[in-house]
Amino acid sequence: MLCQECGEREASLHFTKIINGEKTEFHICDVCAKDKGEYLPGGKSFSIHQLLSGLLDANQPFSQTAKQRSSQKPRPQLRCESCGMTYKQFADIGRFGCADCYQHFDQKLDPVLKRIHGGNSVHGGKIPKRRGKDMHVYREIETLKQQMQEQIEAEEFEQAAETRDKIRSLEETVQKKGGDAS
Amino acid sequence: MTLQSFMNDAISPWMKNEGPEADIAISSRVRLARNLSDVPFPIVAKEDQLRNILEQTNTVCHEKSREPFGQFSLLRMEELSDNQKRVLVEKHLMSPNLTGDAAGRGLLLSEDESISVMVNEEDHFRIQCLLSGFQLEEGLKHAELMDDWLEEELDFAFDERRGYLTSCPTNVGTGLRSSVMMHLPALVLTNQLNRILPAINQLGLVVRGIYGEGSEALGNLYQISNQTTLGQDEREIIKDLSSVVSQMIQHERAAREQLMQNSPLKLEDRIYRSYGALLYSRTIETKEAMERLSDVRLGIDMGIIQQVKGSILNELMVMTQPGFLQQYAGAALSASERDQRRASLIRERLQLEEDSDNNDGGASR
């Protein structure tokens, strides 16, 4: 498709603007996009936090029209009980207020994190040495549980039973340790 | 201040030990973001909470020695002048964000300046390891040692599912941002970089100019870093970045050979013109200075210019930044004064090289 501004170059930027239910489409090339600059999303004036706040917007689907939006029932505002930040504020500035925000906004985070981190929403890296002693074991239990589920779905019941036994013995070691400490 | 002692200040000790592939991969940086579990993040925290964290850091690290980093010192932002802060930014030891509100903000610095910890920037702690050349794994090892040391005394915010919790959701998980600063003049000259960059972005890596987010690529210097921090293990993240960087190094070397074979005269002409401009100009802007230095550095790497040391780009790159020039002058300078100072500083520095080269009887300029 050719750029609708200059009609010379291949259009590389395609976007749809919907204002009050009225839909407009643009197809333009890089060069013309730069000329238009500020009027377009992705222009230089956009900071990472502004971009993020677009991703985090509470009333998500971008294509919703104003009419549909207003017909939605107002939902109770999500708020972090520890630092008082609301989800709306978080979405506006693109940053959490404290560590507990992650808990309080949890129901909304999976899609957000997946979009930012290439489809991932669960940590797979380092675990702190002192604070995270048992977490190594818990992590293994988690993967085994997933494995068991897959085995059940594939009707490999014998293997699933073996996996279940592994999970049990791991769970026992963690509980025992906890019991010793108390 | 003499030129010699000023140079000592401009060059962090870590820069002097030239790392592997340092002619193309100038430096490697690994950063870990960490926060305390029971204090709000810096954007929300009150001033006394921030001050508390700074004092805690002081108790844990200040004037203590830790292998292999040596002694640590804590710089309180409130006690530094604007220009001193600017110099720290130009040396890449801290980000411009730390130069704003100074209350409760600080920078913990190891003796050789290879490890630094920004306190109360966007996160409570940002551990950074800077090494010369292509040494991401070594950088990660050092940053993790520092992380473990801090974790012995401090309770970091960590969640089983989300990993290390950070103020910005783009850092959550490992909190790891790793990057390599690369000098890619031949890929730029042969117009190959434009083709390579989009491919790099598709691999989940980001390419930026030398002063980070939103900064322009000056002097053919590009910073390549990982974008995602959640899901992968630290070593996998580093491995992915490393494999792209090694490929870029190979491409750059191939492009240099290609230039040498196809248009040796044009190349030599370009390099010597730039060398001449640096040797004789009386006023020069940052942008031009960086471009000329890049050409000369290329000439040195390719053996065309032999009387100047290769590390000169690293040195002058830092020394000719506005903050450093003002530090050297001991006063605030206008833009045109800076351009003049910059030109004379470069002339003096190159003269130093020529003199040491001509020590055994050569004529001086």
Coordinates of C-alpha atoms in Angstrom, one line a residue:
Chain A
M1 CA 0.0 0.0 0.0
L2 CA 1.3 3.4 -0.9
C3 CA 1.5 6.3 1.5
Q4 CA -1.6 8.5 1.3
E5 CA 0.3 11.7 1.9
C6 CA 3.1 11.5 -0.7
G7 CA 1.8 8.6 -2.8
E8 CA 5.4 7.7 -3.5
R9 CA 6.8 5.5 -0.7
E10 CA 5.4 2.3 0.8
A11 CA 3.2 3.1 3.8
S12 CA 4.7 1.7 7.0
L13 CA 2.5 3.3 9.6
H14 CA -1.1 2.2 9.8
F15 CA -3.5 3.4 12.4
T16 CA -7.1 3.9 13.2
K17 CA -8.5 6.8 15.1
I18 CA -11.9 6.5 16.6
I19 CA -13.5 9.6 18.0
N20 CA -17.1 9.5 19.2
G21 CA -17.7 6.4 17.1
E22 CA -16.3 8.0 13.9
K23 CA -13.6 5.9 12.4
T24 CA -10.7 7.3 10.4
E25 CA -7.8 5.3 9.0
F26 CA -4.3 6.5 8.1
H27 CA -1.7 4.8 6.0
I28 CA 1.5 6.8 5.7
C29 CA 5.3 6.3 5.2
D30 CA 8.1 7.0 7.7
V31 CA 9.1 10.2 6.1
C32 CA 5.6 11.8 6.1
A33 CA 5.1 10.4 9.6
K34 CA 8.1 12.4 10.8
D35 CA 6.7 15.5 9.1
K36 CA 3.4 15.1 10.9
G37 CA 5.4 14.5 14.0
E38 CA 3.4 15.6 17.1
Y39 CA 0.0 14.7 15.7
L40 CA 0.8 11.0 15.5
P41 CA 1.3 8.4 18.1
G42 CA 4.9 7.2 18.1
G43 CA 6.2 10.7 17.5
K44 CA 9.4 11.7 19.4
S45 CA 7.5 13.6 22.0
F46 CA 6.2 10.4 23.5
S47 CA 8.0 9.3 26.6
I48 CA 8.1 5.7 27.7
H49 CA 5.8 6.4 30.6
Q50 CA 3.2 8.0 28.4
L51 CA 3.3 5.0 26.1
L52 CA 3.0 2.7 29.1
S53 CA 0.1 4.6 30.5
G54 CA -1.7 3.8 27.2
L55 CA -1.1 0.2 27.7
L56 CA -2.2 0.4 31.3
D57 CA -5.4 2.3 30.7
A58 CA -8.1 1.2 33.0
N59 CA -10.9 1.2 30.4
Q60 CA -8.9 -0.9 28.1
P61 CA -10.0 -1.8 24.6
F62 CA -8.8 1.2 22.5
S63 CA -11.5 0.8 20.0
Q64 CA -14.4 1.3 22.4
T65 CA -16.5 4.3 21.5
A66 CA -17.5 6.9 24.0
K67 CA -21.1 5.6 23.9
Q68 CA -20.1 2.1 24.9
R69 CA -17.9 3.4 27.6
S70 CA -20.5 5.5 29.3
S71 CA -23.0 2.6 29.3
Q72 CA -20.6 0.5 31.4
K73 CA -21.4 0.4 35.1
P74 CA -18.8 2.4 37.1
R75 CA -16.6 -0.2 38.8
P76 CA -15.3 0.2 42.3
Q77 CA -11.9 2.0 42.1
L78 CA -8.9 -0.4 42.7
R79 CA -6.6 1.1 45.4
C80 CA -3.4 0.0 47.0
E81 CA -4.1 -0.2 50.8
S82 CA -0.5 0.4 51.7
C83 CA 0.4 3.5 49.8
G84 CA -3.0 4.7 48.7
M85 CA -2.3 4.8 45.0
T86 CA -5.3 4.0 42.8
Y87 CA -5.1 2.0 39.6
K88 CA -6.1 5.1 37.7
Q89 CA -3.1 7.0 39.1
F90 CA -0.8 4.1 38.3
A91 CA -2.1 4.0 34.8
D92 CA -1.5 7.7 34.4
I93 CA 2.1 7.8 35.6
G94 CA 3.1 4.3 34.6
R95 CA 4.8 3.5 37.9
F96 CA 3.8 1.7 41.1
G97 CA 3.8 3.5 44.4
C98 CA 5.1 0.6 46.5
A99 CA 5.8 -3.1 46.5
D100 CA 2.3 -3.9 47.8
C101 CA 0.7 -2.3 44.7
Y102 CA 1.6 -5.5 42.8
Q103 CA -0.7 -7.4 45.2
H104 CA -3.5 -5.0 45.2
F105 CA -3.6 -4.5 41.4
D106 CA -2.9 -8.2 40.7
Q107 CA -6.1 -8.9 38.9
K108 CA -5.2 -6.4 36.2
L109 CA -1.5 -7.1 35.9
D110 CA -1.2 -10.3 33.8
P111 CA -2.2 -8.8 30.5
V112 CA -0.2 -5.6 31.1
L113 CA 3.0 -7.5 32.0
K114 CA 2.6 -9.9 29.1
R115 CA 2.4 -7.0 26.7
I116 CA 5.5 -5.4 28.1
H117 CA 7.6 -8.5 28.5
G118 CA 7.0 -10.4 25.3
G119 CA 4.3 -12.7 26.7
N120 CA 5.8 -13.4 30.1
S121 CA 4.1 -12.6 33.4
V122 CA 6.0 -14.9 35.7
H123 CA 9.5 -14.4 37.1
G124 CA 12.1 -17.0 36.0
G125 CA 15.3 -15.6 37.4
K126 CA 17.3 -15.0 40.5
I127 CA 15.8 -15.6 44.0
P128 CA 17.2 -13.7 46.9
K129 CA 19.5 -15.8 49.0
R130 CA 18.4 -14.9 52.5
R131 CA 14.7 -14.1 52.0
G132 CA 13.9 -16.7 49.3
K133 CA 15.2 -19.9 51.0
D134 CA 12.2 -22.1 50.4
M135 CA 11.2 -20.4 47.2
H136 CA 13.5 -22.6 45.1
V137 CA 11.4 -25.6 46.3
Y138 CA 8.1 -23.9 45.7
R139 CA 9.2 -23.1 42.2
E140 CA 9.9 -26.7 41.5
I141 CA 6.6 -27.7 42.9
E142 CA 4.9 -25.2 40.6
T143 CA 6.5 -26.6 37.5
L144 CA 5.8 -30.2 38.5
K145 CA 2.1 -29.3 39.1
Q146 CA 2.0 -27.9 35.6
Q147 CA 3.7 -31.0 34.2
M148 CA 1.1 -33.2 36.1
Q149 CA -1.8 -31.3 34.5
E150 CA -0.3 -31.8 31.0
Q151 CA 0.1 -35.5 31.7
I152 CA -3.4 -35.8 32.9
E153 CA -4.7 -34.1 29.8
A154 CA -2.6 -36.4 27.7
E155 CA -4.1 -39.3 29.7
E156 CA -0.6 -40.4 30.8
F157 CA -1.9 -41.3 34.2
E158 CA 1.0 -43.5 35.4
Q159 CA 3.5 -40.6 34.8
A160 CA 1.0 -38.2 36.4
A161 CA 1.0 -40.4 39.5
E162 CA 4.8 -40.4 39.7
T163 CA 4.8 -36.6 39.3
R164 CA 2.2 -36.3 42.1
D165 CA 4.4 -38.4 44.4
K166 CA 7.4 -36.1 43.6
I167 CA 5.2 -33.0 44.5
R168 CA 4.2 -34.6 47.8
S169 CA 7.7 -35.4 48.9
L170 CA 8.8 -31.9 48.0
E171 CA 5.9 -30.4 49.9
E172 CA 6.8 -32.5 52.9
T173 CA 10.4 -31.3 53.0
V174 CA 9.3 -27.7 53.0
Q175 CA 6.7 -28.3 55.7
K176 CA 9.2 -30.2 57.8
K177 CA 11.7 -27.4 57.6
G178 CA 9.0 -25.0 58.6
G179 CA 8.2 -27.2 61.5
D180 CA 11.8 -27.4 62.6
A181 CA 12.2 -23.7 62.6
S182 CA 9.1 -23.0 64.7
Chain B
M1 CA 44.2 21.8 37.1
T2 CA 46.7 20.3 34.8
L3 CA 45.7 18.4 31.8
Q4 CA 47.2 15.3 33.2
S5 CA 45.3 15.2 36.5
F6 CA 42.1 16.2 34.6
M7 CA 42.6 13.3 32.4
N8 CA 42.9 11.1 35.4
D9 CA 39.6 12.3 36.6
A10 CA 37.9 11.8 33.2
I11 CA 39.0 8.2 32.9
S12 CA 37.5 5.9 35.4
P13 CA 40.1 3.3 36.6
W14 CA 38.0 0.5 35.1
M15 CA 38.4 2.1 31.6
K16 CA 42.2 1.6 31.7
N17 CA 42.1 -2.2 31.8
E18 CA 41.1 -2.7 28.2
G19 CA 38.6 -5.6 28.0
P20 CA 38.1 -8.1 25.2
E21 CA 37.0 -6.6 21.8
A22 CA 37.2 -3.1 23.3
D23 CA 38.0 -1.6 19.8
I24 CA 34.3 -2.2 18.8
A25 CA 32.5 -3.1 22.0
I26 CA 33.7 -0.1 24.1
S27 CA 32.0 -0.9 27.4
S28 CA 29.5 -3.3 29.0
R29 CA 27.0 -2.3 31.6
V30 CA 24.8 -4.4 33.8
R31 CA 22.2 -2.9 36.1
L32 CA 20.0 -4.5 38.7
A33 CA 16.9 -2.6 40.2
R34 CA 16.1 -3.4 43.8
N35 CA 13.7 -2.0 46.3
L36 CA 13.0 -2.3 50.1
S37 CA 9.9 -4.3 50.9
D38 CA 8.5 -2.0 53.6
V39 CA 9.1 1.5 52.2
P40 CA 7.1 3.1 49.4
F41 CA 9.0 3.6 46.1
P42 CA 10.9 7.0 45.7
I43 CA 8.1 8.6 43.7
V44 CA 5.7 8.2 46.7
A45 CA 8.0 8.0 49.7
K46 CA 8.3 11.0 52.0
E47 CA 11.6 12.8 52.4
D48 CA 12.5 11.3 55.8
Q49 CA 11.9 7.8 54.5
L50 CA 14.3 8.5 51.6
R51 CA 16.9 10.0 54.0
N52 CA 16.5 6.9 56.2
I53 CA 17.3 4.6 53.2
L54 CA 20.4 6.7 52.4
E55 CA 21.6 6.4 56.0
Q56 CA 21.0 2.7 56.0
T57 CA 23.1 2.4 52.9
N58 CA 25.7 4.5 54.6
T59 CA 25.8 2.1 57.5
V60 CA 26.0 -1.0 55.3
C61 CA 28.6 0.1 52.8
H62 CA 30.3 3.4 53.5
E63 CA 34.1 3.1 54.0
K64 CA 33.8 -0.6 54.0
S65 CA 35.8 -2.7 51.7
R66 CA 34.5 -5.7 49.8
E67 CA 36.4 -8.0 47.5
P68 CA 36.9 -7.5 44.6
F69 CA 35.6 -3.9 44.6
G70 CA 37.8 -2.2 47.3
Q71 CA 36.5 0.6 49.4
F72 CA 33.1 2.2 48.9
S73 CA 32.2 5.8 49.4
L74 CA 28.8 7.4 49.5
L75 CA 28.2 10.7 47.6
R76 CA 25.2 12.7 48.9
M77 CA 23.5 14.6 46.1
E78 CA 22.8 17.5 48.5
E79 CA 26.5 18.0 49.0
L80 CA 27.5 18.1 45.3
S81 CA 27.4 21.1 43.0
D82 CA 25.3 21.0 39.8
N83 CA 28.4 20.6 37.7
Q84 CA 29.9 17.8 39.8
K85 CA 26.6 15.9 39.3
R86 CA 26.8 16.6 35.5
V87 CA 30.3 15.2 35.4
L88 CA 29.1 12.0 37.1
V89 CA 26.4 11.7 34.5
E90 CA 28.9 12.2 31.7
K91 CA 31.1 9.5 33.1
H92 CA 28.0 7.2 33.0
L93 CA 28.2 6.6 36.7
M94 CA 24.6 7.8 37.3
S95 CA 21.6 8.8 35.3
P96 CA 20.3 12.4 34.8
N97 CA 17.3 11.5 36.9
L98 CA 19.4 11.7 40.0
T99 CA 20.3 15.3 39.4
G100 CA 16.8 16.5 40.1
D101 CA 15.5 16.7 43.7
A102 CA 18.6 16.1 45.8
A103 CA 17.0 15.3 49.2
G104 CA 17.8 11.8 50.3
R105 CA 19.4 10.9 47.0
G106 CA 22.9 9.5 46.8
L107 CA 25.5 7.5 44.8
L108 CA 27.6 4.7 46.3
L109 CA 30.8 4.3 44.4
S110 CA 33.5 1.7 44.5
E111 CA 37.2 2.7 44.4
D112 CA 37.7 1.8 40.8
E113 CA 34.3 3.2 39.8
S114 CA 33.3 -0.2 38.2
I115 CA 30.4 -0.6 40.7
S116 CA 28.0 2.1 41.5
V117 CA 24.7 2.1 43.3
M118 CA 22.2 4.9 42.7
V119 CA 20.2 5.3 45.9
N120 CA 16.6 6.6 45.5
E121 CA 16.5 7.2 41.8
E122 CA 13.4 5.6 40.3
D123 CA 14.0 2.6 42.5
H124 CA 15.5 2.5 46.0
F125 CA 18.6 0.9 44.6
R126 CA 20.1 0.6 41.2
I127 CA 23.2 -1.5 41.2
Q128 CA 25.4 -0.8 38.2
C129 CA 28.5 -2.5 37.0
L130 CA 30.5 -0.9 34.2
L131 CA 33.4 -2.8 32.5
S132 CA 35.6 -2.1 29.5
G133 CA 35.1 -4.1 26.4
F134 CA 32.7 -7.0 25.9
Q135 CA 32.3 -8.5 29.4
L136 CA 28.6 -8.9 30.1
E137 CA 29.0 -12.1 32.1
E138 CA 31.7 -10.6 34.3
G139 CA 29.5 -7.6 34.8
L140 CA 26.6 -9.7 35.9
K141 CA 28.8 -11.6 38.3
H142 CA 30.0 -8.4 39.9
A143 CA 26.5 -6.8 40.1
E144 CA 25.1 -10.0 41.7
L145 CA 27.9 -10.0 44.3
M146 CA 26.9 -6.5 45.2
D147 CA 23.3 -7.5 45.2
D148 CA 24.0 -10.4 47.6
W149 CA 26.0 -8.1 49.9
L150 CA 23.2 -5.6 50.2
E151 CA 20.6 -8.4 50.6
E152 CA 22.5 -9.7 53.7
E153 CA 21.4 -6.5 55.5
L154 CA 18.3 -5.2 53.7
D155 CA 15.0 -6.8 53.0
F156 CA 14.3 -6.5 49.2
A157 CA 10.8 -6.5 47.8
F158 CA 10.5 -9.9 46.1
D159 CA 7.4 -11.9 45.0
E160 CA 7.5 -15.5 44.0
R161 CA 5.5 -14.9 40.9
R162 CA 6.7 -11.4 39.9
G163 CA 10.3 -11.6 41.1
Y164 CA 12.0 -8.4 42.2
L165 CA 9.4 -5.6 42.4
T166 CA 10.2 -2.3 40.8
S167 CA 8.6 1.0 40.5
C168 CA 8.2 0.8 36.7
P169 CA 6.5 -2.4 35.4
T170 CA 9.1 -2.5 32.6
N171 CA 11.8 -3.5 35.1
V172 CA 10.0 -6.1 37.2
G173 CA 11.3 -9.7 37.5
T174 CA 15.0 -9.7 37.3
G175 CA 15.4 -5.9 37.4
L176 CA 18.2 -6.5 34.9
R177 CA 19.1 -4.1 32.2
S178 CA 22.3 -5.1 30.4
S179 CA 23.8 -3.1 27.6
V180 CA 26.9 -2.9 25.4
M181 CA 28.2 0.4 23.9
M182 CA 29.4 -0.2 20.4
H183 CA 31.4 1.8 18.0
L184 CA 30.1 1.0 14.5
P185 CA 31.5 3.4 12.0
A186 CA 31.9 1.0 9.1
L187 CA 28.4 -0.3 9.4
V188 CA 27.2 3.3 9.2
L189 CA 29.4 4.2 6.3
T190 CA 28.3 1.2 4.3
N191 CA 24.7 1.9 5.1
Q192 CA 24.3 -1.6 6.6
L193 CA 23.2 -0.5 10.1
N194 CA 19.8 0.7 8.9
R195 CA 19.1 -2.9 7.8
I196 CA 20.4 -4.5 10.9
L197 CA 18.6 -2.3 13.5
P198 CA 15.0 -3.3 12.8
A199 CA 16.1 -7.0 13.1
I200 CA 17.6 -6.3 16.5
N201 CA 14.4 -4.7 17.6
Q202 CA 12.5 -7.8 16.6
L203 CA 14.7 -9.8 18.9
G204 CA 13.4 -7.9 21.9
L205 CA 16.6 -5.7 22.1
V206 CA 16.7 -1.9 22.0
V207 CA 19.3 0.3 20.3
R208 CA 19.9 3.8 21.7
G209 CA 22.3 6.7 21.6
I210 CA 25.1 6.9 24.1
Y211 CA 23.2 8.8 26.8
G212 CA 20.4 6.4 27.0
E213 CA 16.7 6.8 26.4
G214 CA 15.8 9.2 23.6
S215 CA 19.4 10.3 23.1
E216 CA 20.8 10.7 19.6
A217 CA 23.6 8.5 18.3
L218 CA 26.7 10.6 18.4
G219 CA 30.0 9.6 16.9
N220 CA 28.7 6.3 15.6
L221 CA 28.2 5.0 19.2
Y222 CA 25.2 2.8 19.8
Q223 CA 24.0 1.3 23.0
I224 CA 22.3 -2.1 22.6
S225 CA 20.3 -3.5 25.5
N226 CA 17.7 -6.0 26.5
Q227 CA 14.1 -4.8 26.8
T228 CA 12.2 -7.4 28.7
T229 CA 13.1 -8.3 32.3
L230 CA 10.4 -10.8 33.2
G231 CA 10.3 -14.5 32.5
Q232 CA 13.8 -15.2 31.4
D233 CA 16.7 -16.1 33.8
E234 CA 19.5 -13.4 34.1
R235 CA 21.9 -15.6 32.3
E236 CA 19.6 -16.2 29.4
I237 CA 19.0 -12.5 29.0
I238 CA 22.7 -11.9 28.9
K239 CA 23.3 -14.8 26.5
D240 CA 20.7 -13.4 24.0
L241 CA 22.3 -10.0 24.1
S242 CA 25.8 -11.4 23.9
S243 CA 25.0 -13.4 20.8
V244 CA 23.6 -10.4 19.0
V245 CA 26.6 -8.2 20.1
S246 CA 29.1 -10.8 18.8
Q247 CA 27.3 -10.9 15.5
M248 CA 27.4 -7.1 15.3
I249 CA 31.2 -7.2 16.0
Q250 CA 31.7 -9.7 13.2
H251 CA 29.6 -7.5 10.8
E252 CA 31.5 -4.4 11.7
R253 CA 34.8 -6.1 11.1
A254 CA 33.6 -7.4 7.8
A255 CA 32.4 -3.9 6.8
R256 CA 35.8 -2.5 7.7
E257 CA 37.6 -5.0 5.5
Q258 CA 35.1 -4.2 2.7
L259 CA 35.8 -0.5 3.0
M260 CA 39.6 -1.1 3.0
Q261 CA 39.3 -3.2 -0.2
N262 CA 36.8 -1.2 -2.1
S263 CA 37.7 2.4 -1.4
P264 CA 41.0 2.6 0.5
L265 CA 41.8 6.1 -0.8
K266 CA 38.5 7.5 0.2
L267 CA 38.7 6.0 3.6
E268 CA 42.2 7.2 4.2
D269 CA 41.2 10.7 3.0
R270 CA 38.2 10.8 5.3
I271 CA 40.3 9.7 8.3
Y272 CA 43.1 12.1 7.7
R273 CA 40.7 15.0 7.1
S274 CA 39.1 14.4 10.4
Y275 CA 42.5 14.0 12.1
G276 CA 43.5 17.4 10.6
A277 CA 40.3 19.0 11.8
L278 CA 40.9 17.8 15.3
L279 CA 44.6 18.9 15.2
Y280 CA 44.0 22.4 14.0
S281 CA 40.4 23.6 14.6
R282 CA 39.9 26.5 16.9
T283 CA 36.2 25.9 17.7
I284 CA 34.3 22.7 17.5
E285 CA 30.8 21.6 18.5
T286 CA 30.1 18.4 20.4
K287 CA 28.5 16.7 17.4
E288 CA 31.3 17.4 15.0
A289 CA 33.9 16.5 17.6
M290 CA 32.3 13.1 18.2
E291 CA 32.1 12.5 14.4
R292 CA 35.7 13.4 13.9
L293 CA 36.9 11.4 16.9
S294 CA 34.9 8.4 15.5
D295 CA 36.8 8.7 12.2
V296 CA 40.2 9.0 13.9
R297 CA 39.4 6.0 16.2
L298 CA 38.5 4.0 13.1
G299 CA 41.8 5.1 11.5
I300 CA 43.7 3.9 14.6
D301 CA 41.8 0.6 14.8
M302 CA 42.6 -0.1 11.1
G303 CA 46.3 0.8 11.5
I304 CA 46.0 3.9 9.2
I305 CA 46.9 6.3 12.1
Q306 CA 49.6 4.9 14.2
Q307 CA 50.9 7.7 16.3
V308 CA 47.8 8.0 18.5
K309 CA 46.6 5.5 21.1
G310 CA 43.2 3.7 20.6
S311 CA 41.8 4.7 23.9
I312 CA 41.7 8.3 22.8
L313 CA 38.0 8.1 21.7
N314 CA 36.9 6.9 25.1
E315 CA 38.9 9.7 26.8
L316 CA 38.0 12.6 24.6
M317 CA 34.4 11.4 24.4
V318 CA 34.0 12.0 28.1
M319 CA 36.4 15.0 28.4
T320 CA 34.7 17.1 25.7
Q321 CA 31.2 16.9 27.3
P322 CA 29.9 20.3 28.6
G323 CA 30.2 19.3 32.3
F324 CA 33.8 18.2 32.0
L325 CA 34.8 21.3 30.1
Q326 CA 33.3 23.5 32.8
Q327 CA 35.0 21.4 35.5
Y328 CA 38.3 21.9 33.7
A329 CA 37.7 25.6 33.2
G330 CA 36.6 25.9 36.8
A331 CA 33.6 28.1 35.7
A332 CA 30.4 28.1 33.8
L333 CA 30.9 28.5 30.1
S334 CA 28.7 29.7 27.3
A335 CA 28.1 27.4 24.3
S336 CA 30.6 29.3 22.1
E337 CA 33.2 29.3 24.9
R338 CA 32.7 25.6 25.3
D339 CA 33.2 25.0 21.6
Q340 CA 36.5 27.0 21.8
R341 CA 37.6 25.1 24.9
R342 CA 36.7 21.8 23.3
A343 CA 38.9 22.5 20.3
S344 CA 41.8 23.6 22.4
L345 CA 41.5 20.6 24.7
I346 CA 41.5 18.2 21.8
R347 CA 44.5 19.9 20.2
E348 CA 46.4 19.7 23.5
R349 CA 45.5 16.1 24.0
L350 CA 46.6 15.1 20.5
Q351 CA 49.7 17.1 20.9
L352 CA 50.5 15.1 24.0
E353 CA 50.3 11.9 21.9
E354 CA 52.4 13.3 19.1
D355 CA 55.0 14.5 21.5
S356 CA 55.3 11.2 23.3
D357 CA 55.6 9.6 19.9
N358 CA 58.3 12.0 18.8
N359 CA 60.2 11.8 22.1
D360 CA 63.2 10.2 20.4
G361 CA 64.1 13.2 18.3
G362 CA 61.0 14.0 16.2
A363 CA 60.1 17.6 15.3
S364 CA 57.3 19.2 17.3
R365 CA 54.5 21.0 15.8

